[in-house]
PDB file of C-alpha atoms in Angstrom:
ATOM      1  CA  MET B   1      16.342 106.159-100.603  1.00 55.00           C
ATOM      2  CA  ASP B   2      14.583 104.118 -97.911  1.00 57.00           C
ATOM      3  CA  LEU B   3      16.245 101.478 -95.730  1.00 56.00           C
ATOM      4  CA  LYS B   4      15.103  98.617 -97.976  1.00 56.00           C
ATOM      5  CA  GLU B   5      16.758 100.257-101.003  1.00 61.00           C
ATOM      6  CA  LYS B   6      19.909 100.958 -98.971  1.00 56.00           C
ATOM      7  CA  VAL B   7      20.051  97.326 -97.877  1.00 53.00           C
ATOM      8  CA  GLU B   8      19.647  96.059-101.442  1.00 60.00           C
ATOM      9  CA  LYS B   9      22.315  98.477-102.667  1.00 58.00           C
ATOM     10  CA  ARG B  10      24.695  97.364 -99.906  1.00 52.00           C
ATOM     11  CA  ARG B  11      24.058  93.694-100.648  1.00 50.00           C
ATOM     12  CA  LYS B  12      25.008  94.258-104.279  1.00 52.00           C
ATOM     13  CA  GLU B  13      28.058  96.306-103.264  1.00 51.00           C
ATOM     14  CA  GLY B  14      29.155  93.460-101.002  1.00 47.00           C
ATOM     15  CA  ALA B  15      29.391  90.953-103.834  1.00 40.00           C
ATOM     16  CA  PRO B  16      32.909  89.506-104.293  1.00 36.00           C
ATOM     17  CA  VAL B  17      35.210  91.513-106.542  1.00 34.00           C
ATOM     18  CA  ILE B  18      38.156  89.950-108.364  1.00 29.00           C
ATOM     19  CA  ALA B  19      41.240  92.155-108.240  1.00 33.00           C
ATOM     20  CA  ASN B  20      43.756  92.354-111.052  1.00 31.00           C
ATOM     21  CA  LYS B  21      47.249  91.320-110.102  1.00 31.00           C
ATOM     22  CA  GLY B  22      49.637  94.177-109.785  1.00 32.00           C
ATOM     23  CA  ALA B  23      46.848  96.592-108.878  1.00 34.00           C
ATOM     24  CA  ASP B  24      48.056  99.732-107.160  1.00 36.00           C
ATOM     25  CA  MET B  25      46.966 100.539-103.596  1.00 37.00           C
ATOM     26  CA  ASN B  26      45.623 103.888-104.801  1.00 39.00           C
ATOM     27  CA  ALA B  27      43.992 102.541-107.972  1.00 39.00           C
ATOM     28  CA  LYS B  28      40.421 103.762-108.281  1.00 41.00           C
ATOM     29  CA  ARG B  29      37.973 100.850-108.431  1.00 49.00           C
ATOM     30  CA  ASP B  30      35.014 102.215-106.489  1.00 54.00           C
ATOM     31  CA  GLU B  31      33.109 105.110-108.020  1.00 58.00           C
ATOM     32  CA  ASP B  32      33.639 108.336-106.057  1.00 69.00           C
ATOM     33  CA  ALA B  33      36.221 106.707-103.739  1.00 81.00           C
ATOM     34  CA  PHE B  34      39.032 108.911-102.414  1.00 84.00           C
ATOM     35  CA  VAL B  35      41.981 108.617-100.041  1.00 89.00           C
ATOM     36  CA  ILE B  36      42.077 110.021 -96.486  1.00 90.00           C
ATOM     37  CA  PRO B  37      44.460 109.609 -93.527  1.00 93.00           C
ATOM     38  CA  ILE B  38      43.423 106.464 -91.691  1.00 93.00           C
ATOM     39  CA  ASP B  39      43.833 108.097 -88.267  1.00 92.00           C
ATOM     40  CA  LEU B  40      40.947 110.461 -89.067  1.00 93.00           C
ATOM     41  CA  ILE B  41      38.481 107.545 -88.928  1.00 93.00           C
ATOM     42  CA  ASP B  42      36.706 106.717 -85.667  1.00 90.00           C
ATOM     43  CA  VAL B  43      35.332 103.218 -85.187  1.00 86.00           C
ATOM     44  CA  LYS B  44      32.307 102.768 -82.939  1.00 78.00           C
ATOM     45  CA  PRO B  45      31.791  99.409 -81.216  1.00 70.00           C
ATOM     46  CA  GLN B  46      29.497  97.023 -83.071  1.00 62.00           C
ATOM     47  CA  GLY B  47      28.159  93.513 -82.579  1.00 54.00           C
ATOM     48  CA  ARG B  48      31.142  91.899 -84.210  1.00 57.00           C
ATOM     49  CA  LYS B  49      33.979  91.060 -81.807  1.00 57.00           C
ATOM     50  CA  SER B  50      36.206  88.663 -83.766  1.00 60.00           C
ATOM     51  CA  PHE B  51      38.096  89.435 -86.962  1.00 66.00           C
ATOM     52  CA  GLU B  52      39.704  86.291 -88.340  1.00 64.00           C
ATOM     53  CA  ASN B  53      42.014  85.860 -91.329  1.00 70.00           C
ATOM     54  CA  LEU B  54      43.152  89.476 -91.234  1.00 81.00           C
ATOM     55  CA  GLU B  55      46.655  88.369 -92.214  1.00 87.00           C
ATOM     56  CA  SER B  56      45.422  86.785 -95.445  1.00 84.00           C
ATOM     57  CA  LEU B  57      43.286  89.838 -96.177  1.00 83.00           C
ATOM     58  CA  ALA B  58      46.273  92.124 -95.567  1.00 89.00           C
ATOM     59  CA  LYS B  59      48.406  89.990 -97.887  1.00 89.00           C
ATOM     60  CA  SER B  60      45.739  90.210-100.600  1.00 86.00           C
ATOM     61  CA  ILE B  61      45.519  93.992-100.226  1.00 88.00           C
ATOM     62  CA  GLN B  62      49.296  94.271-100.339  1.00 88.00           C
ATOM     63  CA  GLU B  63      49.466  92.192-103.527  1.00 84.00           C
ATOM     64  CA  HIS B  64      46.382  93.420-105.377  1.00 79.00           C
ATOM     65  CA  GLY B  65      45.496  96.728-103.792  1.00 84.00           C
ATOM     66  CA  GLN B  66      42.431  97.772-101.820  1.00 85.00           C
ATOM     67  CA  VAL B  67      39.740  96.510-104.173  1.00 76.00           C
ATOM     68  CA  GLN B  68      36.775  97.760-102.149  1.00 80.00           C
ATOM     69  CA  ALA B  69      36.735 101.079-100.303  1.00 86.00           C
ATOM     70  CA  VAL B  70      35.433 101.327 -96.754  1.00 87.00           C
ATOM     71  CA  SER B  71      32.383 103.484 -96.142  1.00 85.00           C
ATOM     72  CA  VAL B  72      32.441 106.506 -93.809  1.00 89.00           C
ATOM     73  CA  ARG B  73      30.377 109.546 -92.913  1.00 86.00           C
ATOM     74  CA  ARG B  74      31.523 112.998 -91.809  1.00 86.00           C
ATOM     75  CA  VAL B  75      31.376 113.865 -88.115  1.00 85.00           C
ATOM     76  CA  GLU B  76      32.406 116.960 -86.143  1.00 85.00           C
ATOM     77  CA  GLY B  77      35.994 118.157 -85.954  1.00 87.00           C
ATOM     78  CA  GLY B  78      36.888 117.226 -89.514  1.00 87.00           C
ATOM     79  CA  ARG B  79      36.800 113.535 -88.665  1.00 91.00           C
ATOM     80  CA  TYR B  80      34.971 110.536 -90.125  1.00 90.00           C
ATOM     81  CA  GLU B  81      33.030 107.654 -88.627  1.00 88.00           C
ATOM     82  CA  LEU B  82      33.262 104.167 -90.108  1.00 89.00           C
ATOM     83  CA  ILE B  83      29.977 102.717 -91.323  1.00 84.00           C
ATOM     84  CA  PHE B  84      31.244  99.415 -92.718  1.00 79.00           C
ATOM     85  CA  GLY B  85      34.521  97.871 -93.817  1.00 83.00           C
ATOM     86  CA  GLU B  86      36.161  97.318 -90.434  1.00 84.00           C
ATOM     87  CA  ARG B  87      38.045  94.188 -91.583  1.00 83.00           C
ATOM     88  CA  ARG B  88      39.708  96.162 -94.375  1.00 88.00           C
ATOM     89  CA  LEU B  89      40.484  99.050 -92.043  1.00 91.00           C
ATOM     90  CA  ARG B  90      42.043  96.750 -89.442  1.00 89.00           C
ATOM     91  CA  ALA B  91      44.093  94.885 -92.044  1.00 91.00           C
ATOM     92  CA  ILE B  92      45.487  98.116 -93.504  1.00 93.00           C
ATOM     93  CA  ARG B  93      45.934  99.978 -90.206  1.00 93.00           C
ATOM     94  CA  ASP B  94      47.064  97.218 -87.839  1.00 92.00           C
ATOM     95  CA  ILE B  95      48.931  94.784 -90.082  1.00 93.00           C
ATOM     96  CA  LEU B  96      50.132  96.774 -93.080  1.00 93.00           C
ATOM     97  CA  LYS B  97      50.628  99.887 -90.907  1.00 93.00           C
ATOM     98  CA  GLY B  98      49.103 101.967 -93.678  1.00 92.00           C
ATOM     99  CA  LYS B  99      48.702 105.710 -93.161  1.00 92.00           C
ATOM    100  CA  THR B 100      45.908 106.212 -95.686  1.00 93.00           C
ATOM    101  CA  ILE B 101      42.854 104.298 -96.829  1.00 93.00           C
ATOM    102  CA  ARG B 102      40.387 104.576 -99.690  1.00 90.00           C
ATOM    103  CA  VAL B 103      36.856 105.488 -98.635  1.00 90.00           C
ATOM    104  CA  THR B 104      33.448 106.277-100.043  1.00 84.00           C
ATOM    105  CA  LEU B 105      31.463 108.997 -98.321  1.00 83.00           C
ATOM    106  CA  LYS B 106      27.868 108.510 -97.199  1.00 77.00           C
ATOM    107  CA  ASP B 107      26.329 111.963 -97.260  1.00 66.00           C
ATOM    108  CA  GLU B 108      22.771 110.909 -96.472  1.00 62.00           C
ATOM    109  CA  VAL B 109      21.721 111.078 -92.827  1.00 63.00           C
ATOM    110  CA  LEU B 110      21.625 107.582 -91.343  1.00 64.00           C
ATOM    111  CA  SER B 111      20.099 106.684 -88.009  1.00 64.00           C
ATOM    112  CA  GLU B 112      22.032 104.491 -85.607  1.00 67.00           C
ATOM    113  CA  GLY B 113      19.539 101.737 -86.363  1.00 64.00           C
ATOM    114  CA  GLU B 114      20.136 102.002 -90.116  1.00 67.00           C
ATOM    115  CA  ILE B 115      23.895 101.883 -89.569  1.00 69.00           C
ATOM    116  CA  SER B 116      23.470  98.756 -87.436  1.00 68.00           C
ATOM    117  CA  VAL B 117      21.435  97.123 -90.194  1.00 68.00           C
ATOM    118  CA  LEU B 118      24.014  97.997 -92.856  1.00 69.00           C
ATOM    119  CA  GLN B 119      26.828  96.701 -90.641  1.00 67.00           C
ATOM    120  CA  LEU B 120      24.879  93.499 -90.160  1.00 69.00           C
ATOM    121  CA  ILE B 121      24.682  93.078 -93.934  1.00 66.00           C
ATOM    122  CA  GLU B 122      28.419  93.725 -94.249  1.00 64.00           C
ATOM    123  CA  ASN B 123      29.307  91.277 -91.481  1.00 60.00           C
ATOM    124  CA  GLY B 124      26.771  88.668 -92.486  1.00 58.00           C
ATOM    125  CA  GLN B 125      28.375  88.363 -95.904  1.00 55.00           C
ATOM    126  CA  ARG B 126      31.628  87.217 -94.307  1.00 56.00           C
ATOM    127  CA  GLU B 127      31.570  83.495 -93.591  1.00 53.00           C
ATOM    128  CA  GLU B 128      33.968  83.921 -90.657  1.00 52.00           C
ATOM    129  CA  TYR B 129      31.466  86.160 -88.871  1.00 59.00           C
ATOM    130  CA  LYS B 130      30.734  84.187 -85.714  1.00 76.00           C
ATOM    131  CA  TYR B 131      27.243  82.734 -85.394  1.00 83.00           C
ATOM    132  CA  LEU B 132      27.137  83.538 -81.684  1.00 85.00           C
ATOM    133  CA  GLU B 133      27.941  87.187 -82.405  1.00 81.00           C
ATOM    134  CA  LEU B 134      25.412  87.252 -85.224  1.00 82.00           C
ATOM    135  CA  ALA B 135      22.790  85.813 -82.852  1.00 87.00           C
ATOM    136  CA  VAL B 136      23.399  88.632 -80.361  1.00 85.00           C
ATOM    137  CA  GLU B 137      23.243  91.288 -83.083  1.00 81.00           C
ATOM    138  CA  LEU B 138      20.040  89.895 -84.595  1.00 84.00           C
ATOM    139  CA  GLN B 139      18.407  89.834 -81.175  1.00 87.00           C
ATOM    140  CA  ARG B 140      19.575  93.386 -80.477  1.00 83.00           C
ATOM    141  CA  LEU B 141      18.016  94.612 -83.729  1.00 81.00           C
ATOM    142  CA  LYS B 142      14.841  92.720 -82.926  1.00 85.00           C
ATOM    143  CA  ASP B 143      14.643  94.358 -79.483  1.00 85.00           C
ATOM    144  CA  THR B 144      15.870  97.901 -80.173  1.00 81.00           C
ATOM    145  CA  GLU B 145      14.669  98.372 -83.755  1.00 78.00           C
ATOM    146  CA  LYS B 146      11.507  96.267 -83.267  1.00 83.00           C
ATOM    147  CA  LYS B 147      12.382  94.152 -86.299  1.00 80.00           C
ATOM    148  CA  THR B 148      10.439  90.939 -86.885  1.00 85.00           C
ATOM    149  CA  ASP B 149      12.126  87.746 -88.055  1.00 86.00           C
ATOM    150  CA  ALA B 150      10.468  88.303 -91.437  1.00 86.00           C
ATOM    151  CA  GLU B 151      11.997  91.794 -91.712  1.00 83.00           C
ATOM    152  CA  LEU B 152      15.398  90.535 -90.574  1.00 82.00           C
ATOM    153  CA  SER B 153      15.187  87.706 -93.094  1.00 81.00           C
ATOM    154  CA  GLU B 154      14.581  90.237 -95.867  1.00 78.00           C
ATOM    155  CA  ILE B 155      17.547  92.308 -94.689  1.00 72.00           C
ATOM    156  CA  MET B 156      19.836  89.283 -94.540  1.00 73.00           C
ATOM    157  CA  GLY B 157      18.464  87.588 -97.635  1.00 72.00           C
ATOM    158  CA  ARG B 158      17.691  84.488 -95.561  1.00 78.00           C
ATOM    159  CA  ASN B 159      14.645  82.414 -94.645  1.00 85.00           C
ATOM    160  CA  PRO B 160      12.792  83.556 -91.477  1.00 85.00           C
ATOM    161  CA  SER B 161      13.330  80.092 -89.964  1.00 86.00           C
ATOM    162  CA  TRP B 162      17.114  80.577 -90.369  1.00 85.00           C
ATOM    163  CA  ILE B 163      16.873  83.899 -88.517  1.00 86.00           C
ATOM    164  CA  TYR B 164      14.943  82.200 -85.725  1.00 88.00           C
ATOM    165  CA  ARG B 165      17.468  79.358 -85.489  1.00 86.00           C
ATOM    166  CA  VAL B 166      20.395  81.781 -85.290  1.00 87.00           C
ATOM    167  CA  ARG B 167      18.682  83.872 -82.629  1.00 89.00           C
ATOM    168  CA  SER B 168      17.884  80.721 -80.661  1.00 87.00           C
ATOM    169  CA  LEU B 169      21.628  80.334 -80.041  1.00 89.00           C
ATOM    170  CA  ASN B 170      21.230  83.083 -77.433  1.00 89.00           C
ATOM    171  CA  ASP B 171      19.159  80.639 -75.376  1.00 84.00           C
ATOM    172  CA  ALA B 172      21.622  77.761 -75.661  1.00 85.00           C
ATOM    173  CA  PRO B 173      23.205  76.612 -72.375  1.00 82.00           C
ATOM    174  CA  ASP B 174      26.559  78.246 -71.574  1.00 85.00           C
ATOM    175  CA  GLU B 175      28.245  74.861 -71.929  1.00 82.00           C
ATOM    176  CA  VAL B 176      26.935  74.567 -75.505  1.00 85.00           C
ATOM    177  CA  LYS B 177      27.992  78.137 -76.334  1.00 88.00           C
ATOM    178  CA  LYS B 178      31.506  77.423 -75.087  1.00 87.00           C
ATOM    179  CA  ARG B 179      31.721  74.317 -77.270  1.00 87.00           C
ATOM    180  CA  ILE B 180      30.517  76.275 -80.313  1.00 87.00           C
ATOM    181  CA  ALA B 181      32.904  79.166 -79.614  1.00 84.00           C
ATOM    182  CA  SER B 182      35.864  76.790 -79.272  1.00 85.00           C
ATOM    183  CA  GLY B 183      35.007  74.952 -82.484  1.00 84.00           C
ATOM    184  CA  GLU B 184      34.356  71.700 -80.639  1.00 87.00           C
ATOM    185  CA  LEU B 185      30.707  71.794 -81.717  1.00 87.00           C
ATOM    186  CA  SER B 186      29.564  73.205 -85.055  1.00 87.00           C
ATOM    187  CA  VAL B 187      26.384  75.234 -85.257  1.00 86.00           C
ATOM    188  CA  THR B 188      24.978  72.864 -87.882  1.00 87.00           C
ATOM    189  CA  THR B 189      25.623  69.851 -85.651  1.00 88.00           C
ATOM    190  CA  TYR B 190      23.938  71.622 -82.753  1.00 84.00           C
ATOM    191  CA  TRP B 191      20.881  72.508 -84.851  1.00 85.00           C
ATOM    192  CA  ASN B 192      20.579  68.995 -86.287  1.00 84.00           C
ATOM    193  CA  ASN B 193      20.998  67.314 -82.901  1.00 81.00           C
ATOM    194  CA  LYS B 194      19.573  70.012 -80.643  1.00 79.00           C
ATOM    195  CA  LYS B 195      17.032  67.756 -78.951  1.00 73.00           C
ATOM    196  CA  ASP B 196      19.575  65.054 -78.094  1.00 72.00           C
ATOM    197  CA  ILE B 197      22.224  67.544 -76.942  1.00 72.00           C
ATOM    198  CA  LEU B 198      19.796  69.425 -74.717  1.00 70.00           C
ATOM    199  CA  ALA B 199      18.273  66.174 -73.483  1.00 66.00           C
ATOM    200  CA  LYS B 200      21.659  64.982 -72.200  1.00 67.00           C
ATOM    201  CA  LYS B 201      22.207  68.347 -70.552  1.00 63.00           C
ATOM    202  CA  THR B 202      18.730  68.226 -69.024  1.00 62.00           C
ATOM    203  CA  ARG B 203      19.264  64.697 -67.736  1.00 62.00           C
ATOM    204  CA  ARG B 204      22.421  65.741 -65.869  1.00 65.00           C
ATOM    205  CA  VAL B 205      20.487  68.591 -64.270  1.00 60.00           C
ATOM    206  CA  LEU B 206      17.345  66.620 -63.479  1.00 65.00           C
ATOM    207  CA  VAL B 207      19.103  63.863 -61.525  1.00 67.00           C
ATOM    208  CA  LYS B 208      19.864  66.526 -58.910  1.00 72.00           C
ATOM    209  CA  VAL B 209      16.219  67.649 -58.671  1.00 78.00           C
ATOM    210  CA  PRO B 210      14.406  66.493 -55.475  1.00 86.00           C
ATOM    211  CA  TYR B 211      11.635  63.953 -55.902  1.00 87.00           C
ATOM    212  CA  THR B 212       8.843  66.374 -54.953  1.00 89.00           C
ATOM    213  CA  GLN B 213       9.939  68.920 -57.578  1.00 88.00           C
ATOM    214  CA  ALA B 214      10.238  66.198 -60.213  1.00 85.00           C
ATOM    215  CA  LEU B 215       6.675  65.137 -59.418  1.00 90.00           C
ATOM    216  CA  GLU B 216       5.409  68.734 -59.615  1.00 90.00           C
ATOM    217  CA  LEU B 217       7.114  69.254 -62.985  1.00 87.00           C
ATOM    218  CA  THR B 218       5.642  66.030 -64.338  1.00 89.00           C
ATOM    219  CA  GLN B 219       2.179  67.049 -63.180  1.00 91.00           C
ATOM    220  CA  LEU B 220       2.627  70.432 -64.876  1.00 89.00           C
ATOM    221  CA  LEU B 221       3.501  68.709 -68.157  1.00 88.00           C
ATOM    222  CA  GLN B 222       0.449  66.505 -67.671  1.00 89.00           C
ATOM    223  CA  ARG B 223      -1.819  69.562 -67.436  1.00 88.00           C
ATOM    224  CA  ILE B 224      -0.203  71.205 -70.482  1.00 87.00           C
ATOM    225  CA  ALA B 225      -0.701  68.048 -72.555  1.00 85.00           C
ATOM    226  CA  GLU B 226      -4.366  67.880 -71.512  1.00 86.00           C
ATOM    227  CA  LYS B 227      -5.016  71.437 -72.694  1.00 83.00           C
ATOM    228  CA  SER B 228      -3.033  71.234 -75.951  1.00 80.00           C
ATOM    229  CA  ASP B 229      -4.511  69.859 -79.148  1.00 76.00           C
ATOM    230  CA  GLY B 230      -2.637  67.027 -80.803  1.00 74.00           C
ATOM    231  CA  LEU B 231      -0.600  65.970 -77.751  1.00 81.00           C
ATOM    232  CA  GLU B 232      -0.942  62.529 -76.238  1.00 85.00           C
ATOM    233  CA  PRO B 233      -2.047  62.591 -72.576  1.00 88.00           C
ATOM    234  CA  ILE B 234       0.585  61.933 -69.942  1.00 90.00           C
ATOM    235  CA  LYS B 235      -0.089  59.050 -67.563  1.00 90.00           C
ATOM    236  CA  ILE B 236       1.699  59.137 -64.212  1.00 92.00           C
ATOM    237  CA  PRO B 237       1.982  55.840 -62.284  1.00 90.00           C
ATOM    238  CA  LYS B 238       0.109  55.709 -58.960  1.00 88.00           C
ATOM    239  CA  LYS B 239       3.332  55.394 -57.000  1.00 89.00           C
ATOM    240  CA  PRO B 240       5.970  56.711 -59.394  1.00 90.00           C
ATOM    241  CA  LYS B 241       9.653  56.317 -58.726  1.00 89.00           C
ATOM    242  CA  LYS B 242      11.976  59.219 -59.468  1.00 86.00           C
ATOM    243  CA  ASP B 243      13.344  57.432 -62.543  1.00 83.00           C
ATOM    244  CA  ASP B 244       9.759  57.090 -63.833  1.00 85.00           C
ATOM    245  CA  LEU B 245       9.238  60.827 -63.455  1.00 86.00           C
ATOM    246  CA  LEU B 246      12.560  61.700 -65.081  1.00 81.00           C
ATOM    247  CA  LYS B 247      11.742  59.481 -68.053  1.00 80.00           C
ATOM    248  CA  ILE B 248       8.395  61.234 -68.561  1.00 85.00           C
ATOM    249  CA  ILE B 249      10.006  64.667 -68.222  1.00 81.00           C
ATOM    250  CA  MET B 250      12.779  63.820 -70.673  1.00 76.00           C
ATOM    251  CA  GLU B 251      10.497  62.315 -73.298  1.00 73.00           C
ATOM    252  CA  ARG B 252       7.487  64.601 -73.112  1.00 80.00           C
ATOM    253  CA  SER B 253       9.049  67.996 -72.304  1.00 76.00           C
ATOM    254  CA  THR B 254      11.115  67.833 -75.494  1.00 68.00           C
ATOM    255  CA  GLU B 255       8.004  66.948 -77.490  1.00 71.00           C
ATOM    256  CA  ILE B 256       5.935  69.748 -75.949  1.00 74.00           C
ATOM    257  CA  LEU B 257       8.647  72.375 -76.351  1.00 70.00           C
ATOM    258  CA  SER B 258       9.200  71.307 -79.965  1.00 66.00           C
ATOM    259  CA  ARG B 259       5.499  71.808 -80.652  1.00 67.00           C
ATOM    260  CA  PHE B 260       5.628  75.386 -79.349  1.00 63.00           C
ATOM    261  CA  GLU B 261       8.857  76.003 -81.285  1.00 58.00           C
ATOM    262  CA  GLU B 262       7.237  74.868 -84.537  1.00 55.00           C
ATOM    263  CA  GLU B 263       4.245  77.140 -83.927  1.00 56.00           C
ATOM    264  CA  ALA B 264       6.617  80.089 -83.394  1.00 52.00           C
ATOM    265  CA  LEU B 265       8.193  79.711 -86.853  1.00 49.00           C
TER     266      LEU B 265
END
């Protein structure tokens, strides 16, 4: 089974499952699932850092049983390594203080890259998975596994432009990232108003730029516009004031950068 088939299988496995009330914790719902001591499972660090709503998940497991087993593989010393299902493991181990957990065993040999991809599928299906964390993980896969946005989009079941937009969060100013992380600014709002948000940020930075540097930057934009098809030429006044230069930079830099961004999609 190649990675594409594994991804498709995992995506189907990750579909929501409705538990029957009164289900027993040890009830067998997953084919070939079995119970092992939870302290035999090692968890390697992954891209995901936050695990929200564990209390509600633990309550659901307590009431209805562990509907979906976690996936592990055998490692040395009679132990197991978690492949995916960390939310379930944390809810059972840390909140319910469970001693055992139901698992399915992955016997096929998986590379670290394949495990990362499968974990990304698992995490990406959870709406509470943080966009900023997802952006870091997507970029890591792009860099280390040499995945293109098209390949990542196939893995995630998303449009390539969505992959690009999520990855672009890595380049957002720290101030914007802090606002997104705190919930003050939603990712959708940032995407829909990216130009205006970055323009305000740029304006605050540019007012501190010396006149000579502002002039040099404006002249650079002028040369770029001259050599790019479809861009209006930039006219610089004979004796420009700093405000004149800042206005040109603010208006035309956004336009020029947007053009390159569109060509990258």
